[in-house]
Every structure is written in structure tokens, then in C-alpha cells.
Amino acid sequence: MYQRIARKKYIIKALDIETHNDTESLAKGETSMWLGCYIDENSKVEEETSYFYSMNELIDILERDTNPKRSKNKNESRPVKNIAIYIYNLSFEFSFLLPALFERGFTFKEHIEKEDEYVFNSVSTKSVSSVWQVSIKFKRSGGMVLLRDLSKMYGGGLGKVAKAFGLETQKGEIDYRKNRLHDYVITKEEKEYCFNDTRILMEILMKMDEKNDKDFWNAVSMASYSMRKLLKRGWPRKLKPYKEFRTLYPELDEKETEFLRHSVGGGITYAPSRFQFKELNVPVAHIDLHQAHPSSAFLNQFPYDRGEYFVGKPLMGRICCCHIRISYDYVRLHSIIKLIGLPFVEDRELWVWDFEIPVMEECYENLTIEYIDGYAYKMRPLKWKRYYADNYNYRLEAKERGDAFNTLYYKLLNNSSYGKLLEKPHNYIFANTIRDDGIIDSLIEEKEEKEINARYTYLPVGSCIPAYTRCVLIRGALKLGYENIVYFDTDSIFFIWNEKTKKIWEEEFDHNDWLGGWGEEDPFILDRSQFTAPKRYKFEGKGKTTIKAGGINFDEYIKRVHKAEFDAIYDPSEMTEKEAISKIEIPFDEINITNNAFKVQRAFRCKGGTLIDFQDKEMKIQEKYIGIYEKNKVE
């Protein structure tokens, strides 16, 4: 399988490795790989060429493949010497590969040129906890190796993505705690397991190959992929849509950019103080705004061009980002993220959009506003607004015909783009290195020319989209009565279900399955619930308990506390551990989600690569909520 990436032809391959994670390796704080799989669409599970057993062996294979011998037959075309290898969670594999590259004499070079030899660079974070792409060049006359992270395109875990693509996932799993350090003979079953995991990656790539979409292969994340497609939809008859984008949405100067950064916020996620920490034994309904940010982008007017600076009140007939100073005495609901947890304020500075102010006036009692200054913009619908509608329609059609892949694909396209409008410039080079203790890290180098914007940055639109979403969410909550609102979660509302709220929900909300419409979550009515912190809650509905605790999964807890039930369910030949765990329900009263500690898996860097072990993760009550906790726990 071949694709063109930045005009060069690449062979497309997939790679996965298995690594030492036994108690001996954990005790030593050192690891390495013991099996790897490197395949294309034609590779077979029984072929020894599908496997490698060390990073040095992989480097030898890559050097050979980027320097293919040309056939003596003049009629045969020149062999392709560039290779793009897709990996799921590249930062893990790269932590094993980087030490071997340095041992082989490779050096980091920001810009790799044709004459370079034995150099590499990467698009990564400073700690290399996240890696989007690695470029490796061997011989001067050879090709380029690109390592890409498929999880940056399709996140959520390989198993879930495979199911969405309609791919068969394998049963059972490798024993990751087994000691394979000393003269271990790899079994046929272990090779098959590694191959099957890698084959899932390859089949995802084959499905994307069928779409014949060059934008996918030229993007390193779903966000950049979506932006490429979005601009083409906005300017379908232009050869250079990016140039048209920058004409209408130009790069802003440092002063305006710094001002607008203050206005950037995410989604409203909090429990109002009247219900926070309480166990609710009354019916609570859970509703959801369909594709909240795409809806906001499709339905509203947005800034364009450069802003006009003003002092005092916002200008009429413009959309304005306002620097204000506020005071209030009481909160009905919080519409501003920076005010959450503050029951009253005096002379607090904020940066908000003018359309947020009427919502604030409904939320904060005795609100006083002093207008300081701001930027005013001309406004119009987004040039690419139909992109969101098209994707929503395609998703509905895919859902109707049972096409799980395209249902996921079009949802991701819609949800992924807006963040690129907020992206900060990349003014530092993270030159990957190995510390004295053998752990992967980066040296930080400042770029000679500092930029104010990244490629797609336009803060007025990027900041407005979530602000519009917050306004829609809060207005919906105010309709239902602020006294009935139990919890917000970015695009959904939990509220007390009674005759009044039932009537409002049925008569005053848009129930269309379309942008701007609302839907009932499953389960819709919760019998019992508790909301203690952002992304931390539990509820019972339809006879089933659901527990959410951001950053914590309960896999280890279930295997330990519900061991007998787990052992009775788990059959390695029929299912994975995850599938067995998902069949076990933790009772509502068993888990304390207020202040508790659980063992969770975490990856940590060590000499040679990455180890995975359990650590205690604590749930704590934030200091600003202690007063609410003390009040509500005794009521």
C-alpha cells in the first residue's frame, strides 16, 4: 500500500511491540522489548519477516528498507524508499527506540535535509509524554522513515476503535507480568497475539486507503485533518483555501492576541452548591446537546478580520470581547468558569464576549459591571459552517445503515477542528535526549524567530465557539429553573425531574436530532445520584450503576474486591480482561467518590523505555469546596 505524504511516495506499514513489565524489571527500574511486529497489508502471521526481537534489529530493518536495491530489469519502476509506519500510542514505542538510535550514533536535527545522514527529529512534548511524529533519516541516498501515532487520529483505545471500524478484536491477552528476561522462548500464541494487534492497525489504514483521502495521510492529528477538510468546504473553488482563510481570519498582533487569550475557556463542568456532595434519592433527568461546539459554530455569527480597540462600553453593531470588572452578591448558576466556587465577588476582572453578559445578568444577583476596554469585530456566519451540517448528515446516514466506522469518523471530524483555532505557537524546539539516569527527555531550545500564532490560530472564533455553547447550556438550565439543576458536564445537564421540569423539557426544548437539538441520555431518568466534583459522579438508572471519576478506572478494584465474580466470568479464550470487568457492576453504595484512594495503572519512564505499574490515586475535596462539603454532608 502506497500513499503520497508531502508529495513523496511512502510505503504504509504498521508496528507494535511487547515489552518486559515483570516484577524483576519493575524492581530494577529497567526494561526493554522482547517481541515486535512490523507489517504491511500482505504480511502473514506465520512469516518470520513479520517479527523483530530488539530495537537494534528494527533499526537494521528500517535502514535496509530505506535503501532498497534497484532491479537490473530496466522495465521495473524505481523502488519506493520512504516508509510511513503507524503505531498506536507512539510515545510508548519511541521511549524504547530513542536509546537505541543514540547508541547507533543518531543525532537530533530540527530540519532534516537531503544530504543528512543518521539524524532524526520529532513533534513531541518536552517530556515526550506525547509524540505525534518521528522522522528518521539513515544514509544520504536513502529514504525517510516517518513514525506516526494513529491514536492522535482515532483516540479512545485500540479495542474501541477496532469495534467502531467493524474489525474483529482478539480474545484473551498476553500475561504482561510474566518474566521473559532469561533465555525465554517466545511461543507461537504470543507471536499471533502481537501480529493480530498490529493487523488491526493495518486494517484501519486499509480502510482509510479505500477512502482515497490524501488529507488523512498529510495530517498528524484528527484536529489538523479536520481543519484541512474544513477549509476546502469553506472555499471549494479555490486552489489555496488556506490563503483565503488567512485573508478573512488574519494573524493578529501580540497585543490583541494577549488580550483575547484571557477570554478563552472550555466547557461548564460543575455541580451547583445546593446539590454538590449530597446523595439524591429523587428522580434526576440527564439531557444532552447534540454536538455542542459544532452546533455553536453552525448556528451563530462570528468575528472576522482584525479587531478595533475601544475603551469603555462595547461598540454597537459589532461583536466585542470585553475587559470588565464585576461584583455580585449571590449565584443562581455559574455561567463563567473562572467564577465557579465563588458565592460572591467584589471588583473581579474578567474578559468575556458581549453576548455572555445578558446570561451573566440572569445568573448573578446584584451584578454590577464596569466596562474597561475591549476589541470590536465585524461579524458574519463562518465561511465553512456547512461543513458541520454535512458531517452531521453523513453521520446520521451512517448510523441508519449500521455503519459504525463512518458514524465515528464524521463525529470526530466535527468535534476535532475548533481547537486548532486556539493553538499556541510552537516557539521552542524539544530536542529529544537521554538523561544520565537513562530516561527519555528533551533539551529546550528557543527558536530564532518567535511566532505569535500557530498555523490555524484565530482566537476570536476559537474563543467564541465554547462561549456560545456555555450560553446555550446555561439558558437551557435557566428554563428548567436554576433551583432544579444538579450538574453540568460540558454539553449535558442533570436536573431534578418533576411535573414542572417534565413539562418544560417536553414543550420548550428542540428535540430534533440535528445541530442545536437536545436528546435524552441513556439512562434518561436516574433513581439515585451523587455529584461531588467536575467529572466525578455516580448514579443508578434502569437498574444499573454508573460511576465516573476522572483519571480513575476501577479495573484493579474490581479484580481485587470482586475476585470471585471476576474469576467466574473471565475466560481468556473467549474475552479480554476488560470485557470481563465490564460485565461486573459495582454497587452504588460501595464506592466513596468524595475523598478516597484507588490503585490505578500509570506508565513511567525508566532506563530502556517505559514500565507500567499501579499507584495510589487520591480523590480529594478542593479547598474552595470544603465549606460546601461540611454543609451538605450533614443535611
XYZ file of C-alpha atoms in Angstrom:
635
model
C 0.000 0.000 0.000
C 1.387 3.373 -1.036
C 0.385 6.961 -0.261
C 1.805 10.382 -1.013
C 2.841 12.406 2.030
C 4.098 15.924 1.297
C 4.374 14.896 -2.387
C 6.693 11.970 -1.689
C 5.598 8.378 -2.159
C 5.595 6.254 1.011
C 5.055 2.577 1.777
C 2.438 2.321 4.550
C 3.185 -0.079 7.406
C 2.114 -0.779 11.000
C 4.154 -1.623 14.079
C 3.630 -2.815 17.653
C 5.930 -4.127 20.384
C 5.673 -6.231 23.555
C 7.921 -5.245 26.464
C 9.276 -6.552 29.769
C 6.980 -5.475 32.607
C 7.595 -8.231 35.179
C 8.393 -7.786 38.884
C 12.147 -8.116 38.236
C 12.069 -5.298 35.664
C 9.950 -3.161 37.987
C 12.374 -3.735 40.871
C 15.396 -2.833 38.703
C 13.644 0.142 37.114
C 14.844 -1.008 33.714
C 13.134 -2.548 30.704
C 13.433 -3.497 27.041
C 11.294 -5.068 24.327
C 11.113 -8.819 23.706
C 8.887 -9.033 20.615
C 7.851 -6.689 17.841
C 5.689 -6.880 14.746
C 6.316 -4.789 11.604
C 3.929 -5.479 8.728
C 2.211 -4.265 5.606
C -1.147 -5.361 4.186
C 0.344 -8.531 2.673
C 2.263 -9.808 5.714
C 1.319 -13.202 7.139
C 1.226 -14.316 10.750
C 3.393 -17.376 10.018
C 6.134 -15.394 8.231
C 9.232 -14.738 10.323
C 9.759 -11.480 8.394
C 6.736 -10.078 10.241
C 8.671 -10.030 13.535
C 11.719 -8.486 15.184
C 13.168 -9.029 18.648
C 15.113 -5.887 19.571
C 15.204 -2.207 18.697
C 18.613 -2.674 17.102
C 17.125 -5.288 14.790
C 14.301 -2.902 13.890
C 16.821 -0.155 13.083
C 18.672 -2.580 10.785
C 15.405 -3.455 9.023
C 14.482 0.222 8.562
C 17.924 1.063 7.193
C 17.634 -1.799 4.703
C 14.089 -0.834 3.669
C 15.019 2.819 3.091
C 17.905 1.754 0.859
C 16.279 -0.834 -1.439
C 18.318 -2.324 -4.240
C 17.184 -1.361 -7.699
C 16.325 -4.194 -10.047
C 18.558 -4.777 -13.067
C 15.399 -5.005 -15.156
C 15.051 -1.553 -16.732
C 11.321 -2.050 -17.217
C 10.715 -2.210 -13.469
C 9.967 1.075 -11.721
C 12.316 2.508 -9.134
C 11.580 1.020 -5.677
C 9.917 3.241 -3.067
C 12.366 4.053 -0.291
C 10.198 6.152 2.060
C 8.231 4.376 4.795
C 5.360 5.696 6.957
C 4.812 3.465 9.984
C 1.673 3.865 12.078
C 1.770 2.967 15.773
C -0.942 3.213 18.422
C 0.453 5.393 21.249
C 3.781 6.283 19.653
C 5.262 7.829 22.815
C 5.479 4.332 24.354
C 7.352 2.741 21.430
C 9.550 5.815 20.963
C 10.766 5.571 24.580
C 12.300 2.186 23.622
C 13.556 3.275 20.192
C 15.277 6.535 21.165
C 18.024 4.975 23.353
C 18.864 2.579 20.506
C 19.043 5.457 18.000
C 21.553 7.287 20.191
C 23.587 4.110 20.655
C 23.790 3.859 16.860
C 25.123 7.411 16.544
C 21.953 9.258 15.500
C 21.636 12.954 16.370
C 18.630 15.268 16.663
C 18.252 17.807 13.827
C 15.321 20.210 13.640
C 15.214 20.353 9.832
C 16.347 17.203 8.023
C 17.847 17.865 4.596
C 18.597 15.633 1.632
C 22.331 15.448 2.374
C 21.886 14.481 6.046
C 22.774 11.061 7.421
C 21.767 9.303 10.648
C 19.587 12.084 12.023
C 16.078 12.247 13.462
C 13.573 14.750 14.791
C 10.154 14.607 16.372
C 6.954 16.502 17.052
C 6.603 15.900 20.779
C 6.089 17.440 24.194
C 9.104 18.336 26.318
C 8.778 15.209 28.494
C 7.995 13.088 25.393
C 4.769 12.037 27.099
C 3.064 12.721 23.788
C 4.595 12.188 20.335
C 2.787 12.980 17.093
C 5.512 12.136 14.594
C 9.137 10.999 14.403
C 11.250 11.449 11.252
C 14.367 9.301 10.792
C 16.975 9.561 8.021
C 19.622 6.881 7.510
C 22.000 7.127 4.551
C 22.299 10.231 2.401
C 20.988 8.373 -0.635
C 18.264 6.622 1.340
C 14.657 7.424 2.039
C 12.833 8.791 5.059
C 11.084 6.906 7.861
C 8.016 8.568 9.365
C 6.582 7.175 12.595
C 3.004 8.358 13.134
C 0.676 7.971 16.129
C -2.680 6.578 14.994
C -4.178 7.317 18.427
C -3.886 11.029 17.584
C -6.303 10.380 14.718
C -8.555 7.815 16.388
C -8.366 8.016 20.187
C -10.178 6.056 22.877
C -8.151 2.840 22.873
C -7.386 0.402 20.077
C -10.130 -2.039 21.082
C -12.874 0.594 20.918
C -11.565 1.990 17.640
C -11.386 -1.503 16.117
C -15.030 -2.144 17.032
C -16.043 1.190 15.510
C -14.281 0.157 12.305
C -16.162 -3.156 12.362
C -12.933 -5.093 12.903
C -12.773 -8.303 14.871
C -10.801 -7.920 18.108
C -8.887 -10.851 19.520
C -9.806 -12.702 22.691
C -7.525 -13.228 25.650
C -4.300 -11.324 26.172
C -0.615 -11.663 26.907
C 0.469 -12.047 30.533
C 2.323 -8.747 30.906
C 3.692 -9.644 34.338
C 5.350 -12.873 33.134
C 9.156 -12.862 33.434
C 10.661 -13.330 29.963
C 14.115 -11.949 30.766
C 16.278 -15.073 30.858
C 16.586 -17.265 27.727
C 12.850 -17.141 27.208
C 11.425 -18.931 24.169
C 8.605 -16.914 22.616
C 5.512 -19.009 21.971
C 3.517 -19.260 18.769
C 0.484 -17.863 20.631
C 2.433 -14.779 21.758
C 3.545 -14.077 18.200
C -0.015 -14.475 16.961
C -1.274 -12.072 19.626
C 1.274 -9.408 18.671
C 0.563 -9.900 14.954
C -3.214 -9.669 15.430
C -2.908 -6.388 17.348
C -0.696 -4.958 14.607
C -3.029 -6.288 11.922
C -5.865 -4.235 13.478
C -3.763 -1.112 12.874
C -3.108 -2.210 9.307
C -6.797 -2.839 8.626
C -7.688 0.642 9.901
C -5.099 2.064 7.492
C -6.512 -0.065 4.678
C -9.980 1.379 5.338
C -8.541 4.887 5.126
C -6.748 3.874 1.916
C -10.132 2.895 0.465
C -11.409 6.428 1.151
C -8.630 7.733 -1.120
C -8.357 10.855 1.031
C -4.924 12.468 0.763
C -5.705 14.846 3.640
C -5.632 11.937 6.109
C -2.104 10.931 5.145
C -0.844 14.517 5.321
C -2.169 15.161 8.833
C -0.660 14.117 12.159
C -3.838 14.550 14.244
C -7.587 14.445 13.776
C -7.647 18.195 14.505
C -5.250 19.081 11.667
C -7.013 16.585 9.365
C -10.387 18.164 10.114
C -9.026 21.682 9.512
C -7.740 20.662 6.080
C -11.182 19.374 5.111
C -12.981 22.298 6.731
C -11.071 24.894 4.700
C -11.792 23.046 1.462
C -15.505 23.092 2.348
C -15.323 26.811 3.090
C -13.569 27.666 -0.177
C -14.412 24.788 -2.561
C -13.396 26.618 -5.744
C -10.064 27.926 -4.502
C -6.745 26.194 -5.146
C -5.265 27.685 -1.977
C -8.036 27.695 0.651
C -5.567 28.440 3.462
C -4.655 31.733 1.791
C -8.369 32.626 1.609
C -8.775 31.640 5.271
C -5.975 33.994 6.304
C -7.471 36.837 4.236
C -10.735 36.667 6.187
C -9.266 35.489 9.513
C -5.793 37.086 9.647
C -2.967 36.554 12.103
C -3.366 39.065 14.938
C -0.642 41.118 16.592
C 0.806 40.347 20.019
C -1.262 42.908 21.953
C -4.597 41.764 20.534
C -3.633 38.094 20.924
C -2.639 38.539 24.569
C -5.942 40.323 25.275
C -8.020 37.584 23.632
C -6.172 34.758 25.429
C -7.850 35.939 28.649
C -11.268 35.188 27.112
C -10.527 31.558 26.239
C -12.465 28.984 28.259
C -13.728 25.436 27.896
C -16.990 23.800 28.876
C -19.018 24.338 32.048
C -18.487 21.286 34.263
C -19.603 21.645 37.873
C -22.250 20.805 40.471
C -24.186 23.798 41.898
C -23.509 24.155 45.620
C -27.100 23.405 46.662
C -26.674 19.788 45.468
C -22.906 19.176 45.477
C -21.875 16.152 47.625
C -25.491 15.290 48.506
C -26.876 11.828 47.787
C -30.042 12.418 45.806
C -32.812 9.867 46.154
C -35.215 11.695 43.851
C -35.555 11.303 40.067
C -32.893 13.202 38.114
C -33.044 13.590 34.311
C -29.992 13.691 32.027
C -30.167 15.576 28.718
C -27.512 16.271 26.105
C -26.973 18.996 23.499
C -26.212 17.336 20.148
C -22.613 18.077 19.067
C -22.458 21.213 21.189
C -19.456 23.051 19.716
C -20.271 22.182 16.071
C -23.831 23.400 16.791
C -22.489 26.710 18.093
C -20.211 27.045 15.063
C -23.082 26.334 12.651
C -25.805 28.489 14.209
C -24.104 31.753 15.172
C -22.362 34.859 13.850
C -18.622 35.114 14.435
C -15.859 37.727 14.344
C -13.645 38.162 11.307
C -10.783 40.473 10.318
C -8.747 42.394 12.911
C -10.430 43.961 15.906
C -10.946 47.654 16.624
C -9.681 48.594 20.079
C -12.103 50.596 22.238
C -12.257 51.987 25.771
C -15.428 51.714 27.851
C -18.644 50.033 26.695
C -18.801 47.666 23.677
C -19.493 49.181 20.256
C -22.968 48.809 18.756
C -23.404 46.570 15.728
C -20.193 44.655 16.413
C -19.293 41.505 18.322
C -17.000 42.545 21.158
C -14.526 40.935 23.515
C -14.826 42.983 26.707
C -12.450 43.518 29.608
C -14.725 44.146 32.602
C -14.675 44.412 36.383
C -17.630 42.825 38.194
C -19.193 42.393 41.623
C -22.171 40.270 42.703
C -23.839 39.094 45.934
C -25.343 35.693 45.092
C -25.148 32.967 42.433
C -28.114 31.238 40.838
C -25.924 29.320 38.385
C -22.364 29.950 37.250
C -22.046 30.876 33.579
C -18.377 31.922 33.835
C -15.848 29.156 34.537
C -13.433 31.407 36.456
C -16.183 32.230 38.970
C -17.110 28.634 39.855
C -16.783 28.121 43.608
C -17.108 31.844 44.386
C -20.505 32.614 46.036
C -19.849 36.374 45.827
C -17.105 38.615 44.435
C -16.084 42.249 44.520
C -14.106 44.005 41.787
C -13.128 40.869 39.895
C -11.565 41.349 36.452
C -12.846 39.204 33.584
C -12.569 39.014 29.802
C -15.871 37.938 28.212
C -17.763 38.237 24.940
C -20.598 40.755 24.918
C -23.200 38.041 24.214
C -22.229 36.361 27.512
C -23.248 39.413 29.561
C -27.074 39.007 29.282
C -26.661 35.410 30.521
C -24.490 36.638 33.403
C -27.246 39.079 34.375
C -29.641 36.145 34.786
C -27.126 34.118 36.812
C -25.564 36.572 39.285
C -27.717 38.650 41.676
C -26.935 42.357 42.127
C -24.407 42.110 39.319
C -22.514 45.332 38.661
C -20.264 45.692 35.630
C -17.585 48.272 34.943
C -16.510 48.253 31.291
C -12.763 48.838 30.936
C -11.800 48.217 27.301
C -12.048 45.663 24.519
C -11.833 44.741 20.849
C -14.783 45.055 18.460
C -15.130 42.898 15.335
C -17.284 42.783 12.268
C -19.346 39.595 12.279
C -20.768 37.055 9.867
C -21.536 33.300 9.766
C -18.472 31.092 9.457
C -17.417 30.603 5.855
C -17.267 26.836 6.485
C -20.488 26.479 8.517
C -21.955 23.935 6.068
C -19.040 21.605 6.921
C -20.689 20.864 10.282
C -24.109 20.277 8.744
C -22.699 17.991 6.039
C -20.815 15.881 8.580
C -23.869 15.647 10.831
C -25.983 14.465 7.901
C -23.359 11.918 6.819
C -23.204 10.647 10.408
C -26.997 10.241 10.591
C -26.975 8.317 7.303
C -24.139 6.076 8.529
C -25.965 5.443 11.808
C -29.137 4.468 9.957
C -27.355 1.863 7.831
C -25.379 0.491 10.818
C -22.030 1.805 9.557
C -20.087 2.172 12.825
C -16.899 3.382 11.125
C -18.464 6.383 9.386
C -20.617 7.140 12.434
C -17.397 7.598 14.415
C -15.494 9.212 11.534
C -17.930 12.074 10.924
C -18.424 12.674 14.640
C -14.655 13.033 15.104
C -14.353 15.372 12.116
C -16.985 17.694 13.570
C -15.672 17.667 17.129
C -11.964 17.996 16.368
C -11.445 21.170 14.379
C -12.179 24.139 16.632
C -9.222 23.575 18.990
C -6.750 24.386 16.193
C -8.151 27.944 16.157
C -6.875 28.311 19.745
C -3.484 26.680 19.250
C -0.452 28.413 20.728
C 2.626 28.909 18.533
C 5.462 26.409 18.744
C 8.356 28.675 19.687
C 10.545 26.035 21.289
C 12.418 23.065 19.887
C 12.258 19.966 22.059
C 15.458 18.131 21.152
C 14.891 14.607 22.451
C 17.701 13.240 24.573
C 18.523 10.609 27.206
C 19.240 11.820 30.738
C 22.121 10.492 32.844
C 19.705 8.075 34.546
C 18.738 6.617 31.148
C 15.295 8.239 30.962
C 13.977 9.877 27.790
C 13.607 13.675 27.969
C 14.207 16.800 25.859
C 16.555 19.754 25.809
C 14.700 23.019 25.215
C 15.955 25.377 22.532
C 14.299 28.688 21.679
C 13.592 29.267 18.014
C 15.366 32.246 16.497
C 12.136 33.778 15.227
C 9.244 33.757 17.678
C 5.736 33.484 16.291
C 2.531 34.886 17.776
C 0.175 32.439 16.066
C 0.237 28.797 15.043
C -0.837 27.820 11.523
C -4.616 27.980 12.090
C -4.812 30.277 15.135
C -7.641 32.809 15.082
C -8.627 33.440 18.689
C -11.815 35.480 18.121
C -13.575 32.461 16.568
C -11.821 29.849 18.724
C -12.849 31.653 21.908
C -16.414 32.414 20.765
C -17.379 28.815 19.924
C -17.224 27.418 23.508
C -18.607 30.717 24.863
C -21.724 30.294 22.702
C -22.002 26.680 23.922
C -21.831 27.767 27.566
C -24.590 30.306 26.935
C -26.859 27.700 25.307
C -26.277 25.273 28.177
C -26.976 27.877 30.878
C -30.057 29.244 29.091
C -31.401 25.691 28.885
C -30.766 25.246 32.604
C -32.459 28.551 33.466
C -35.547 27.421 31.526
C -35.727 24.366 33.762
C -35.336 26.532 36.875
C -31.932 27.172 38.430
C -33.111 25.559 41.666
C -33.542 22.223 39.817
C -30.059 21.984 38.289
C -27.884 19.250 39.779
C -24.819 19.118 37.496
C -23.351 20.385 34.204
C -20.950 18.355 32.068
C -19.793 20.450 29.061
C -22.729 19.611 26.789
C -25.206 17.982 29.164
C -27.456 18.913 32.086
C -28.631 16.810 35.034
C -31.768 18.219 36.683
C -34.492 17.301 39.181
C -37.315 15.553 37.312
C -40.758 16.701 38.426
C -44.022 17.779 36.809
C -42.730 21.290 36.148
C -39.395 20.286 34.573
C -41.085 17.460 32.634
C -43.464 19.962 31.009
C -40.646 22.402 30.195
C -38.456 19.651 28.726
C -41.264 18.305 26.548
C -42.601 21.676 25.346
C -39.752 24.199 25.315
C -36.707 22.284 24.074
C -35.809 21.409 20.477
C -35.885 17.588 20.279
C -34.699 17.271 16.669
C -31.687 15.048 16.046
C -29.841 17.918 14.455
C -27.352 20.658 15.275
C -28.788 22.730 18.118
C -31.176 19.968 19.179
C -31.319 18.167 22.525
C -31.593 14.479 23.305
C -32.240 12.175 26.236
C -29.185 10.324 27.511
C -29.368 6.623 28.382
C -30.477 6.162 31.113
C -32.667 9.265 30.927
C -34.096 9.111 34.459
C -31.716 8.372 37.335
C -33.152 6.905 40.533
C -30.191 7.770 42.764
C -27.234 10.060 42.136
C -24.361 11.987 43.678
C -22.161 14.694 42.126
C -19.036 15.689 44.044
C -16.603 17.391 41.633
C -16.055 18.027 37.907
C -16.089 14.668 36.073
C -16.764 12.837 39.347
C -20.222 11.387 39.945
C -22.231 8.189 40.298
C -25.820 7.249 39.577
C -28.313 4.401 39.357
C -30.683 4.191 36.426
C -32.511 1.353 34.665
C -31.259 -0.936 37.427
C -27.602 -0.255 36.603
C -24.924 1.734 38.448
C -22.551 4.076 36.611
C -19.504 5.573 38.338
C -17.338 8.288 36.761
C -14.152 9.547 38.352
C -11.847 11.499 36.034
C -8.449 9.821 35.785
C -9.544 6.732 37.714
C -10.757 3.417 36.383
C -11.842 0.683 38.722
C -10.312 -2.317 36.931
C -7.841 -3.212 39.679
C -10.505 -2.616 42.332
C -12.973 -4.964 40.606
C -10.368 -7.709 40.132
C -9.424 -7.489 43.814
C -12.709 -6.779 45.624
C -14.957 -8.753 43.245
C -12.406 -11.502 42.606
C -14.815 -14.438 42.858
C -17.218 -12.873 40.361
C -14.366 -11.912 38.015
C -12.836 -15.413 38.129
C -16.222 -16.957 37.350
C -16.757 -14.712 34.311
C -13.282 -14.412 32.814
C -12.433 -16.982 30.151
C -9.213 -15.966 28.328
C -10.194 -17.964 25.255
C -13.464 -16.054 24.917
C -12.802 -12.493 26.087
C -10.280 -9.929 27.266
C -9.915 -8.909 30.912
C -11.524 -5.559 30.033
C -14.585 -7.308 28.632
C -14.888 -9.446 31.767
C -14.519 -6.405 34.027
C -17.211 -4.543 32.071
C -19.708 -7.267 32.995
C -19.241 -6.638 36.733
C -21.216 -3.835 38.337
C -20.019 -2.019 41.447
C -22.962 -1.296 43.794
C -23.835 2.397 44.231
C -23.115 2.424 47.982
C -19.777 0.610 47.700
C -17.672 3.467 46.308
C -16.995 6.733 48.120
C -16.435 9.364 45.396
C -15.896 12.251 47.803
C -12.499 11.520 49.358
C -10.950 8.140 48.684
C -7.896 6.462 47.152
C -7.672 3.808 44.433
C -4.882 1.951 42.705
C -4.610 2.970 39.062
C -2.227 1.962 36.309
C 0.332 4.527 35.275
C 3.185 4.472 32.808
C 6.524 5.822 33.972
C 9.777 6.293 32.126
C 12.790 4.238 33.112
C 16.118 3.149 31.668
C 15.411 1.457 28.345
C 11.824 2.605 27.875
C 8.574 2.593 29.852
C 7.201 0.438 32.680
C 3.567 0.200 33.747
C 2.662 -0.239 37.397
C -0.059 0.598 39.887
C -0.006 3.695 42.052
C -2.429 5.189 44.557
C -4.572 7.997 43.184
C -6.428 10.067 45.721
C -9.782 11.766 45.373
C -9.658 14.986 47.353
C -12.077 17.768 48.173
C -10.763 21.012 46.707
C -10.174 23.680 49.323
C -12.780 26.021 47.811
C -15.447 23.303 48.220
C -14.712 22.292 51.849
C -17.351 24.690 53.228
C -19.978 23.261 50.854
C -18.985 19.715 51.828
C -19.277 20.457 55.553
C -22.718 21.989 54.995
C -24.157 19.401 52.622
C -22.838 16.202 54.185
C -24.982 16.693 57.321
C -28.177 17.723 55.552
